[in-house]
Short mmCIF file of C-alpha atoms in Angstrom, two decimals:
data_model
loop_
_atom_site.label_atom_id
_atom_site.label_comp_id
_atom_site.label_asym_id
_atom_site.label_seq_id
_atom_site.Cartn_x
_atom_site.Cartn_y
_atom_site.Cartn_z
CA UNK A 49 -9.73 -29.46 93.94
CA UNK A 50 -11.69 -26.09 93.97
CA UNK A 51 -9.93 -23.53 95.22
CA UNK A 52 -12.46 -20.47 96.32
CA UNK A 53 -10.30 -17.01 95.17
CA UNK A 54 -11.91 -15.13 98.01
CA UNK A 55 -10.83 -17.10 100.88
CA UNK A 56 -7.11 -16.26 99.84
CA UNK A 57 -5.65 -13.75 102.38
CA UNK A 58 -2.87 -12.26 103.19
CA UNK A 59 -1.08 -11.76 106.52
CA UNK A 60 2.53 -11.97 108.43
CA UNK A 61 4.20 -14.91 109.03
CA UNK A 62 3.88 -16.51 112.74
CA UNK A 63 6.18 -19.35 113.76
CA UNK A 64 3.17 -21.78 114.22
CA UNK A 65 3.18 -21.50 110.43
CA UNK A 66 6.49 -24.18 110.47
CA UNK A 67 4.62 -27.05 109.49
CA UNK A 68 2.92 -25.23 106.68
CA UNK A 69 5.87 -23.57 105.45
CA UNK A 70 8.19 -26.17 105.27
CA UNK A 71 5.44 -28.27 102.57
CA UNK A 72 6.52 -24.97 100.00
CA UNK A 73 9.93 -23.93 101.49
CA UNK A 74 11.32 -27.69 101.40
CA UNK A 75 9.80 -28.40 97.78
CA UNK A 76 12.65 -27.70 94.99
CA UNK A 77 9.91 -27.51 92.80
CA UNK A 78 9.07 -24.32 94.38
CA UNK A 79 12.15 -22.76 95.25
CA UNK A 80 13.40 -23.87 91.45
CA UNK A 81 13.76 -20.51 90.72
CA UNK A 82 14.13 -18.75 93.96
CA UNK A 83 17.41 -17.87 95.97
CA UNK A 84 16.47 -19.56 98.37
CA UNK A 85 18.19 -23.07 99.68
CA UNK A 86 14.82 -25.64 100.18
CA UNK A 87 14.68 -26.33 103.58
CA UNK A 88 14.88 -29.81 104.97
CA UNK A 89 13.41 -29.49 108.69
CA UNK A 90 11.03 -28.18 110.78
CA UNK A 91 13.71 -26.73 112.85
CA UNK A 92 15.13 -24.74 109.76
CA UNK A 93 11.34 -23.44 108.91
CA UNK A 94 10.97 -22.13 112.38
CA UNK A 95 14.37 -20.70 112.37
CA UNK A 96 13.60 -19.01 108.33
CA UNK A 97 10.58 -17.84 110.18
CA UNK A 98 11.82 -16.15 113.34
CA UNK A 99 15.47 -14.92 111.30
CA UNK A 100 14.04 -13.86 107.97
CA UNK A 101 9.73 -13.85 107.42
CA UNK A 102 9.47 -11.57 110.37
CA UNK A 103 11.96 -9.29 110.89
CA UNK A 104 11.64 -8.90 106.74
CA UNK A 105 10.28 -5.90 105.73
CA UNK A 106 7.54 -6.84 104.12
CA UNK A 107 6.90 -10.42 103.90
CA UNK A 108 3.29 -11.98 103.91
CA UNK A 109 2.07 -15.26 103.85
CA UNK A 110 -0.93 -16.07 101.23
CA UNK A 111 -3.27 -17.79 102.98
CA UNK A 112 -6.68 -20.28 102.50
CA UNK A 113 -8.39 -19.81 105.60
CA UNK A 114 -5.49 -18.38 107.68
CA UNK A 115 -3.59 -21.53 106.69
CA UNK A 116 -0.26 -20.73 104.75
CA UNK A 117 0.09 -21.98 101.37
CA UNK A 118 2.59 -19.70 100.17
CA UNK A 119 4.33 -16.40 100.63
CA UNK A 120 5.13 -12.82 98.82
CA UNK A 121 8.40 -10.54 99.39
CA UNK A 122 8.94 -7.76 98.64
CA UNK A 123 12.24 -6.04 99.36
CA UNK A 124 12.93 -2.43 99.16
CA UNK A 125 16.46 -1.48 98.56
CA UNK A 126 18.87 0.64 100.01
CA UNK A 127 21.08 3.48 99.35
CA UNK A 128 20.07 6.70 98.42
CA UNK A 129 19.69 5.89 94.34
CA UNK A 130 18.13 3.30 94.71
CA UNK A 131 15.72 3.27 97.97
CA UNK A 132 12.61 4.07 96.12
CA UNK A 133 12.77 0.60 94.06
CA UNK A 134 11.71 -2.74 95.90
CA UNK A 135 11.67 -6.42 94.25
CA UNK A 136 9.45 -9.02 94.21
CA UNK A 137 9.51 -12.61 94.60
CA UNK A 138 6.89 -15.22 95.76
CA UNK A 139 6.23 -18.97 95.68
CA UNK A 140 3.15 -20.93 96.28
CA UNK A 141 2.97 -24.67 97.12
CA UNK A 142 2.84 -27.09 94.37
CA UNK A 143 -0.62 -29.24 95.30
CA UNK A 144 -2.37 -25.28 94.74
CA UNK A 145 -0.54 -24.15 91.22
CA UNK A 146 -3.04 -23.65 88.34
CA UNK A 147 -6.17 -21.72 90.20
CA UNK A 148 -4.80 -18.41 89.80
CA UNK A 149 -3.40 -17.91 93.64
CA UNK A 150 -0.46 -16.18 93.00
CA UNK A 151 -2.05 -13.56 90.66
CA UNK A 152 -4.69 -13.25 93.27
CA UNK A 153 -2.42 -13.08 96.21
CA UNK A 154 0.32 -10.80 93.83
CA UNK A 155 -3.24 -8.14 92.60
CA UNK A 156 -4.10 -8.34 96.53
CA UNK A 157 -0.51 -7.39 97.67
CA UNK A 158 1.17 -4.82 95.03
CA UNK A 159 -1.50 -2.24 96.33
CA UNK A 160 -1.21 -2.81 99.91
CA UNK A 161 2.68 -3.08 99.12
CA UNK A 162 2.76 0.65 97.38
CA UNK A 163 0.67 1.93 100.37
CA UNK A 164 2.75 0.97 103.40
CA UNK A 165 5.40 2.60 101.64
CA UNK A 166 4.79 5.18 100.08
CA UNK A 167 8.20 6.42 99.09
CA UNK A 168 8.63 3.56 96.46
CA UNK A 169 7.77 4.22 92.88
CA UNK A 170 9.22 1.03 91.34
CA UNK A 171 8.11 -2.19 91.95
CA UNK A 172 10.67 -4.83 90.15
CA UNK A 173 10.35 -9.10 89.60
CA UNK A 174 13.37 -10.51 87.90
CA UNK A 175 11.77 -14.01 86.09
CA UNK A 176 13.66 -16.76 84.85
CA UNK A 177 13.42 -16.70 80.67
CA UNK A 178 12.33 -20.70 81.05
CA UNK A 179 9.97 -20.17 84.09
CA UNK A 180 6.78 -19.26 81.70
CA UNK A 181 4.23 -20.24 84.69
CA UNK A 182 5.31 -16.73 86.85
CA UNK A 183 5.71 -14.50 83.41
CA UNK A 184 1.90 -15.09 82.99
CA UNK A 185 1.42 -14.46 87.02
CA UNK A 186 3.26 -11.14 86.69
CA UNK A 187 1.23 -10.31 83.52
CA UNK A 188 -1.99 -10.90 84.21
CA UNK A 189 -0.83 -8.98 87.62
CA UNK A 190 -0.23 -6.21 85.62
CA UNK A 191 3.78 -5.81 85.60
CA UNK A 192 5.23 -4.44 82.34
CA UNK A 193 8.32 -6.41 80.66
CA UNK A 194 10.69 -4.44 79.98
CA UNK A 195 12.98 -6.20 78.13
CA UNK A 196 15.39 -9.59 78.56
CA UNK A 197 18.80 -9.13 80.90
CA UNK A 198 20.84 -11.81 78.95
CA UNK A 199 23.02 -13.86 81.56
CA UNK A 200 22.40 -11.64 84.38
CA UNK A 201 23.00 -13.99 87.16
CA UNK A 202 23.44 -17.38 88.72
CA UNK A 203 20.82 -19.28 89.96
CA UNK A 204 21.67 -22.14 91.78
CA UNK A 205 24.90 -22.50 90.14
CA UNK A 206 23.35 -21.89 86.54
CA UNK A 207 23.85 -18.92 84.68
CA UNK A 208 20.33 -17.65 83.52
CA UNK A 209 18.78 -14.81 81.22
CA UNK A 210 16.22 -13.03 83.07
CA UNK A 211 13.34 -11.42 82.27
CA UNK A 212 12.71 -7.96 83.97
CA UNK A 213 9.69 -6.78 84.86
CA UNK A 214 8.15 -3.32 86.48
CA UNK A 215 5.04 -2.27 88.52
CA UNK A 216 5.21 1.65 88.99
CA UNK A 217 3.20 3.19 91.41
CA UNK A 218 1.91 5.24 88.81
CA UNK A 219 0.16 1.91 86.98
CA UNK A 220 -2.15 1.70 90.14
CA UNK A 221 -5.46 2.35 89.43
CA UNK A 222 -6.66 5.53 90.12
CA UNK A 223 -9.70 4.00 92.17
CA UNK A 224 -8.94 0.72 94.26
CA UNK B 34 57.67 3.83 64.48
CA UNK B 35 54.83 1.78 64.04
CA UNK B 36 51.90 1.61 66.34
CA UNK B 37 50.39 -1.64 67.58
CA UNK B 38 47.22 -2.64 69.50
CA UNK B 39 48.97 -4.05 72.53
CA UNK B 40 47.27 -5.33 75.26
CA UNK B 41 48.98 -5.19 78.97
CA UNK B 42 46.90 -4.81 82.10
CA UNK B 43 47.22 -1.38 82.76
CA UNK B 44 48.34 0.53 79.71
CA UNK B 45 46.35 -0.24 76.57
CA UNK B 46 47.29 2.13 73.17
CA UNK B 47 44.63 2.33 70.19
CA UNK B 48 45.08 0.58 67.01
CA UNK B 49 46.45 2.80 63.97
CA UNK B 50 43.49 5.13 62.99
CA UNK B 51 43.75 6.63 66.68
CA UNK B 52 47.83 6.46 67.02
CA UNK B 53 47.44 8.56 70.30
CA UNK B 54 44.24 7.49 72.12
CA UNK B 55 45.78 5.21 74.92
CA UNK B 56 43.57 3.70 78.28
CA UNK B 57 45.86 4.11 81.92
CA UNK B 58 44.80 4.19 85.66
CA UNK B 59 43.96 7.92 86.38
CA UNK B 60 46.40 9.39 89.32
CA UNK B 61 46.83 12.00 91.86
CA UNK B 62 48.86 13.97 89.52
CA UNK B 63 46.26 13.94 86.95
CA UNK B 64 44.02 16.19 89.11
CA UNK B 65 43.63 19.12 86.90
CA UNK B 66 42.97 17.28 83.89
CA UNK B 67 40.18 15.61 85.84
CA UNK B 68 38.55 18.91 86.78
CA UNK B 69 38.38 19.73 83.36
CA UNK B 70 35.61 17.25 83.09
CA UNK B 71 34.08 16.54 86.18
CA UNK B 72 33.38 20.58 86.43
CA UNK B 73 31.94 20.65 83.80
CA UNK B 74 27.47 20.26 84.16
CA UNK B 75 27.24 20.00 80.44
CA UNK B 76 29.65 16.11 81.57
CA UNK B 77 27.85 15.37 84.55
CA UNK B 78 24.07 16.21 83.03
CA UNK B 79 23.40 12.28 83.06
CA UNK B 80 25.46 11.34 85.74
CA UNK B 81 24.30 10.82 89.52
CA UNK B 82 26.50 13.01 90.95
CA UNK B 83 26.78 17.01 91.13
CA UNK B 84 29.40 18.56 88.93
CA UNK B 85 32.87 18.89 91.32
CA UNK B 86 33.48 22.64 92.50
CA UNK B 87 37.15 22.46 94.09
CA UNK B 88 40.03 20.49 93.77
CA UNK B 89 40.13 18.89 97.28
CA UNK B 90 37.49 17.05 96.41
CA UNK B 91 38.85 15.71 92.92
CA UNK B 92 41.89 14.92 94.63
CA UNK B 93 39.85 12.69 97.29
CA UNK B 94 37.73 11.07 94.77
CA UNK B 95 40.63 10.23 93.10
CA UNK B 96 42.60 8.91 96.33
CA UNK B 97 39.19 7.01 98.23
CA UNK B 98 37.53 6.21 94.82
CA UNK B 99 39.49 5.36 91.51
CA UNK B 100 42.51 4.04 93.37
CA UNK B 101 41.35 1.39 94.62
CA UNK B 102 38.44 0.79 92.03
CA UNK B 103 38.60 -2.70 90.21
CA UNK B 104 38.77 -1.31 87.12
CA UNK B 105 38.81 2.54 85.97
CA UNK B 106 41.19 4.02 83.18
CA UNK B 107 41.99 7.60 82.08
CA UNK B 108 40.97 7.92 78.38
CA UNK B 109 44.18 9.81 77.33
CA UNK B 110 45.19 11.60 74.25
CA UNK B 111 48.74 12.08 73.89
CA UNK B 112 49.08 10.49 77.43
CA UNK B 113 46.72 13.84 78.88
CA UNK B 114 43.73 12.63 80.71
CA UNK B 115 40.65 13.78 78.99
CA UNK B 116 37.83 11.64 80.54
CA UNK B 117 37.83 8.16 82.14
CA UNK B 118 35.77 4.77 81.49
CA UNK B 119 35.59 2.13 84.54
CA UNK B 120 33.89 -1.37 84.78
CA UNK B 121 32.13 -2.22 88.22
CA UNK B 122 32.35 -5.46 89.84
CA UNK B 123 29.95 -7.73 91.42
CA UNK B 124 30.15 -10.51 94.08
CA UNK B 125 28.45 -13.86 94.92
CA UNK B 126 25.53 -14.72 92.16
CA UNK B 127 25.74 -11.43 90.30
CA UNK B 128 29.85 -11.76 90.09
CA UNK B 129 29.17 -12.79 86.13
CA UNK B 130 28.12 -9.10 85.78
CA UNK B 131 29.72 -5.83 85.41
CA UNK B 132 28.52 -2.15 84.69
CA UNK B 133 30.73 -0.17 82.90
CA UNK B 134 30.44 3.70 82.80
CA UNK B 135 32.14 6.57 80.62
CA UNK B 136 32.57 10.21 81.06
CA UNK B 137 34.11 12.66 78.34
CA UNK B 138 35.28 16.39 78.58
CA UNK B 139 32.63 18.09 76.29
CA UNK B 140 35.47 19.61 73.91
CA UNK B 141 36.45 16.24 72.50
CA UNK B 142 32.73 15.10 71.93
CA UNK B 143 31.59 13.87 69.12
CA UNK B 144 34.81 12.32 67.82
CA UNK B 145 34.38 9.01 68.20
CA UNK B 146 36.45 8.59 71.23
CA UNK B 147 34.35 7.22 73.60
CA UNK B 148 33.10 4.74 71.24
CA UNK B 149 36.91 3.56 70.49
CA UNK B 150 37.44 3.07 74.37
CA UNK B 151 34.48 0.82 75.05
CA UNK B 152 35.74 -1.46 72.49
CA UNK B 153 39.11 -1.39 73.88
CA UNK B 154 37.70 -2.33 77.42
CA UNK B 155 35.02 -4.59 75.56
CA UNK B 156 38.76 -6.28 74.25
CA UNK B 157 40.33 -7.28 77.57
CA UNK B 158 38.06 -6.98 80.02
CA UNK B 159 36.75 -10.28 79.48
CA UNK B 160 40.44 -11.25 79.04
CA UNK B 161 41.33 -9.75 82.63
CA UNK B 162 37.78 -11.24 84.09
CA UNK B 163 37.83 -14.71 82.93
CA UNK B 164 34.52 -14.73 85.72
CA UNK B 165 33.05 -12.11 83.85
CA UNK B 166 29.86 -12.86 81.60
CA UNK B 167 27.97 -9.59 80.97
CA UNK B 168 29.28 -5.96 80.70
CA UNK B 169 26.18 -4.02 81.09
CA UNK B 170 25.41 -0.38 80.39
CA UNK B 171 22.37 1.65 81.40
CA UNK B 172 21.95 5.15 79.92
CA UNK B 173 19.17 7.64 79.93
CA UNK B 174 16.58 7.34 77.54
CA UNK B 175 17.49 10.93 76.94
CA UNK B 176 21.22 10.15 76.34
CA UNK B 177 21.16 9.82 72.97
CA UNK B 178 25.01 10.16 71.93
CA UNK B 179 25.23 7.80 74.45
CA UNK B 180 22.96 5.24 73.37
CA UNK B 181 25.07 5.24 69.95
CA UNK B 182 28.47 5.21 71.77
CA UNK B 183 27.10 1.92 72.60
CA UNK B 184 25.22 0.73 69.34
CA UNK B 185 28.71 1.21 67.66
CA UNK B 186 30.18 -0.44 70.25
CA UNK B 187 28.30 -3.40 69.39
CA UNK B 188 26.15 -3.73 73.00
CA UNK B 189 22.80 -4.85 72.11
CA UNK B 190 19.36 -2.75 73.14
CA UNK B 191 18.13 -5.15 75.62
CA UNK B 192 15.26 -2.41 76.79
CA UNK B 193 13.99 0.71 79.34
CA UNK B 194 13.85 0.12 82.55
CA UNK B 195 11.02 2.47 83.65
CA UNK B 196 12.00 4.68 86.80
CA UNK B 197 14.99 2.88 87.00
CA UNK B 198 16.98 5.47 89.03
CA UNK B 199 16.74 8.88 90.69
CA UNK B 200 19.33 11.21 89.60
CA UNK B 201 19.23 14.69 90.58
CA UNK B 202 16.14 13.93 92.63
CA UNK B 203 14.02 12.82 89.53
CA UNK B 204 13.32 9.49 88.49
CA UNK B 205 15.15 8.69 85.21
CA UNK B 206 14.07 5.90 82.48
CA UNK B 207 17.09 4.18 81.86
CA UNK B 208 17.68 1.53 78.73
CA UNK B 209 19.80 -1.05 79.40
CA UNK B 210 22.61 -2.21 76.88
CA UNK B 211 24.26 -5.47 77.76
CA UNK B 212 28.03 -7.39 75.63
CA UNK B 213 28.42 -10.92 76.69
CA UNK B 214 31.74 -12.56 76.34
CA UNK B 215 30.17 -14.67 73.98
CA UNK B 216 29.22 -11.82 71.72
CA UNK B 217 32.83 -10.98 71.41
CA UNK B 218 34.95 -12.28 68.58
CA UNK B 219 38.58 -11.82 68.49
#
């Protein structure tokens, strides 16, 4: 399959996405490493749709011509020490791994991302130590690693070491 | 008399090289020993909050705050109050984790006392926390005592964490330190 880098877009989620969203969101393949529970119906991807993509913050779906293939998060946090960090998470269906989507869709969004709010300086993705495919996504993104959070949390169940990496506002580019 | 390292949950008394450095809960009454610290901007230079200015206010951090905290001790000498150490807790997927913090009135710096509490936490809090994985520390990069509290202490370096938090309205580096229960050996 070719996969044509420019035709990946990004955009909010809309609940006609359902069909589309349940081939990622109901793959455990993809939400391996996510906190997410795979979903099982079309009913739960319309309800993950209306109760969480779009009342979220910023959520976006990465998209080959407007169809959804996958989606990016990013989640600023709250309380005043803390409400000028955000993470990052993101998943793209299986049958489109290997072409260098999510680094697209990730380079597209982090600017965008930094821009529709501006308060944040600290852009942060937590990656599983064994999940090597998104530590060379958030690389070649340009996240720094920081360093390796030894059993820092349980992931579906499983204790894991994590990986912590940064995107500061201040690694932007000076010209877009 | 002899002095041994006796573990209960809420008094804890140093081994024999520090016969009178002890770990209790911090009280009401110990208000004025508290202010002696938390006054003090040379203490609080690292920490997130502003350096206390009146007593009311010690005496309600103390009542709404380290009462009912999961885990905070005075660091006594002598059974006086001369700083405090405290371990966070966590719930749901990050429960394996806790943050510990330290504070230290500036007189009794350099002393090794800090560095003798967290390894008398580091000794039963995994003891008291059988759910408990990681104790985790993050100081500022420019924290250097600190950072060797922590070294001696046996946490390992695990690395900064750029921008990590805004203290004082500035955005701090902060390097992480992290024990593991499996790290420890009795």
């Amino acid at each position: 399959m070719e996969v044509d880098l420019s035709k990946i877009t990004l955009r909010p989620f809309k609940l006609e996405d359902a069909d589309d969203f349940l081939l990622f969101a109901g793959d455990d393949q993809v939400t391996n490493y996510l906190r997410w529970q795979t979903l099982n119906s079309k009913q739960e991807a319309l309800d993950h749709i209306k109760d969480v993509c779009i009342p979220h913050p910023w959520r976006r779906s990465i998209c080959i011509d407007n169809c959804s293939i996958g989606f990016i998060s990013i989640f600023p946090f709250s309380g005043e020490e803390h409400r000028f960090k955000a993470n990052i998470g993101y998943g793209v269906a299986v049958k489109y791994w290997g072409h260098g989507i999510a680094t697209k869709a990730l380079k597209m969004a982090v600017p965008q991302f930094f821009a529709d709010f501006p308060d944040v300086v600290r852009l942060e993705a937590f990656i599983d130590a064994q999940n090597l495919g998104s530590q060379r996504v958030v690389e070649k993104t340009g996240f720094q690693k920081e360093g390796m959070l030894r059993k820092y949390a349980y992931m579906k169940g499983k204790l894991r070491d994590m990986f912590i990496y940064s995107f500061l506002s201040t690694d932007l580019p000076a010209n877009p | 008399m002899a002095v041994t390292s006796v573990v209960q949950s809420d008094q804890i008394k140093a081994k024999d090289e520090y016969p009178n450095l002890s770990l209790r809960p911090l009280q009401v009454s110990d208000v004025d020993d508290f202010m002696v610290w938390a006054s003090d901007e040379k203490v609080t230079r690292f920490c997130t909050w502003e350096p206390y200015t009146n007593k009311e206010d010690g005496l309600n951090y103390i009542k709404n705050i380290v009462v009912p905290h999961p885990w905070l001790r005075a660091i006594c000498i002598d059974d006086r109050p001369v700083g405090a150490i405290s371990v966070s807790a966590n719930s749901g997927n990050d429960k394996c984790r806790g943050e510990l913090g330290y504070v230290l009135a500036f007189k009794y710096w350099g002393k090794g006392i800090v560095t003798r509490a967290v390894k008398m936490v580091v000794e039963t809090i995994f003891v008291e926390w059988p759910h408990l994985e990681r104790l985790e520390a993050l100081v500022d990069v420019e924290n250097v005592g600190s950072q060797r509290v922590l070294e001696k202490a046996g946490f390992q370096r695990e690395g900064v964490l750029r921008k990590y938090l805004i203290v004082k309205g500035r955005s701090r580096d902060r390097v992480m330190f992290s024990f593991l229960s499996t790290d420890y050996q009795s």
